[in-house]
């Protein structure tokens, strides 16, 4: 709460009023977010304009705080260079900076989406789209990831028609480029599946998720965590269709893939390394956390308790939080895992869980609050 | 009349402009309406045929993608992973083998849609059964798939499915391990075909242990235990090949005796074939063979066969007396059984041993008997062989004419049989016999070179008839 008021006051400090009439003829200053006439200017970079403080606040929180200074070289007019070489060099630099910007904005949008902050991710996604359009052109295949991000955000917000618009644009672009990479295709189908799930078109959703898993397997392999993300989404659809046995077998698959992946990570990092936080991409971590928690909830609420499965999932969660740098959560999930593993006689996971609990207990008092 | 008037409908002359919600009656709107009506009147005759999304996908995507997506849509993710990994493995094997190997030319599964469809169908059936926990149904589907891929280039697929069927058979608890036994037998066979004898032996031994004491029968009516014995016998016989070639007789004897045990326990027919192998490697023939023979008492035919082989074995070793004894036994048994073929074989073998002993007249006797029997039995090959042998013997004794007759007889038979190698052989022999019979007189005629001799020689050159023996038949008598 205090942080938001702090940034709010921060933003108002950064604002300065701008009169549209004062601009030279034909040079309209438009709002960053809504493209209306702008009345405010960001004082730090002086190249970003907003129509009111609300939009400025939203943009600041969304992306502008991170890229304020990076926008300056891109948006200022090109200085005079007498040599062609200088001009080319300048252009190349600008291009490079724009590509950097696209990457950063995409990463920020992705992270916010995984955390579930859909409204906040919109500015970043829109910026990435606009930059990509500037660099590659209005109908290039590099725009597709930006479209997908926007679509996902809109699906999360519930504005399904907008999402549908973005996704059809993305689909059309992919169809026009036959040599499109399989990563892009799998992401497209995943988002289409999400849209269809939200619109309750379950058969269509299944078709798209099937395509998503196919392309992901082609690209990453059958046992990859990306592929099992698709399996998780399919399982959700099957739960909606009341086909619980299919859903539970899919969940088993997801749980075992994540478990083996995390065990491998843990093995490579146990010999006394302190840089545990960097082994994991934050976006992936958020996604995994959400998935595993959802699975645990479903399993605990199901009539027949598959305790072996519970152990697996709880253990995975424990490892995930341990690697993510919060040993208390790791301890909590570890204890849960130990409980359910002791219900099954002679379980193979009891020892590793106890080992993990020990490690977490050791690390607990040493680490400061990391996250 | 007034009633009639009132029933007629009132039609206004001018359209009513005051009523709200009235339909537009301008010419333009009326034209539009008509257009729409005509459109809706022909819904069936659409300009473009509507294609569903699935059909578009079938057309646009590869066969492999369609199969995978179909499986995933139904929720059969295990079938999907199995198919995907199989296709991947084939690609890796092919790449590892490199261009120029046999596998490079083979068509991949993706290019054979029929096989893909079958795979998909049965894999999905297996997975439905798996979800329901019916492991025996899973086993059945997998065995079907294993037997479907019979072609040599799909051997690896068949092997894979036999392996998976073994795993699922192990989970079937209700039938007391019968499916597991069958699966083990299949795996054993697969390993035998691939040449991995040790793994085959393991599988067959497990199979044997499972079937010991159980009266299970396969569909052909054969008991599974017998199958186990036969399998083990074959494995042991093949395992013994290596030490035999390395002249490691001890190990070979051990393995072969194990094989013999199995053969005995099975149905006994294969025992006979083992004896030659045993005799080849054993120095203590007598103990070995007597053990074999004594265990086979009871079935005369088999005993006779056994005696025959023992006799042959003794021949190989060089002990002709014992050989003849056994062969006589076989001869008697064959006569008792009325087995003319066996009798013929016996005569031939006896003749051979007599020949190696050097008793040619007796050899001739026996060979003639052999010829008679073969003729009576219409065994032309044997007859031809007999004639050839007789001819050779007469040749070696100098009785070229008799040799010649026999050779010609053999030649005629070979000609009737239409077998080119035999024919050629017979031709050579006939020719050489005739030459031998003529050579002496010919050379003498050439040497003396008298007028009559020259006439004879020219006559011979013209006609190539055997003129020498006719005129000098008496001469031979003189000399």
mmCIF file of C-alpha atoms in Angstrom, chain B residues 135 139 142 164-173 175 177 179-181 183:
data_model
loop_
_atom_site.group_PDB
_atom_site.id
_atom_site.type_symbol
_atom_site.label_atom_id
_atom_site.label_comp_id
_atom_site.label_asym_id
_atom_site.label_seq_id
_atom_site.Cartn_x
_atom_site.Cartn_y
_atom_site.Cartn_z
ATOM 1 C CA UNK B 135 -4.498 -55.421 -18.193
ATOM 2 C CA UNK B 139 -2.006 -57.373 -23.433
ATOM 3 C CA UNK B 142 -0.340 -55.239 -27.889
ATOM 4 C CA UNK B 164 5.383 -54.003 -23.785
ATOM 5 C CA UNK B 165 3.018 -56.954 -23.857
ATOM 6 C CA UNK B 166 5.317 -58.780 -21.444
ATOM 7 C CA UNK B 167 5.180 -55.814 -19.074
ATOM 8 C CA UNK B 168 1.402 -55.684 -19.157
ATOM 9 C CA UNK B 169 1.149 -59.460 -18.893
ATOM 10 C CA UNK B 170 3.143 -59.268 -15.673
ATOM 11 C CA UNK B 171 0.393 -57.047 -14.259
ATOM 12 C CA UNK B 172 -2.351 -59.532 -14.994
ATOM 13 C CA UNK B 173 -2.906 -61.287 -11.704
ATOM 14 C CA UNK B 175 -5.178 -65.887 -14.507
ATOM 15 C CA UNK B 177 0.453 -66.071 -14.793
ATOM 16 C CA UNK B 179 -0.513 -64.551 -20.048
ATOM 17 C CA UNK B 180 2.907 -63.882 -18.584
ATOM 18 C CA UNK B 181 4.002 -67.333 -19.703
ATOM 19 C CA UNK B 183 4.484 -63.324 -23.300
#
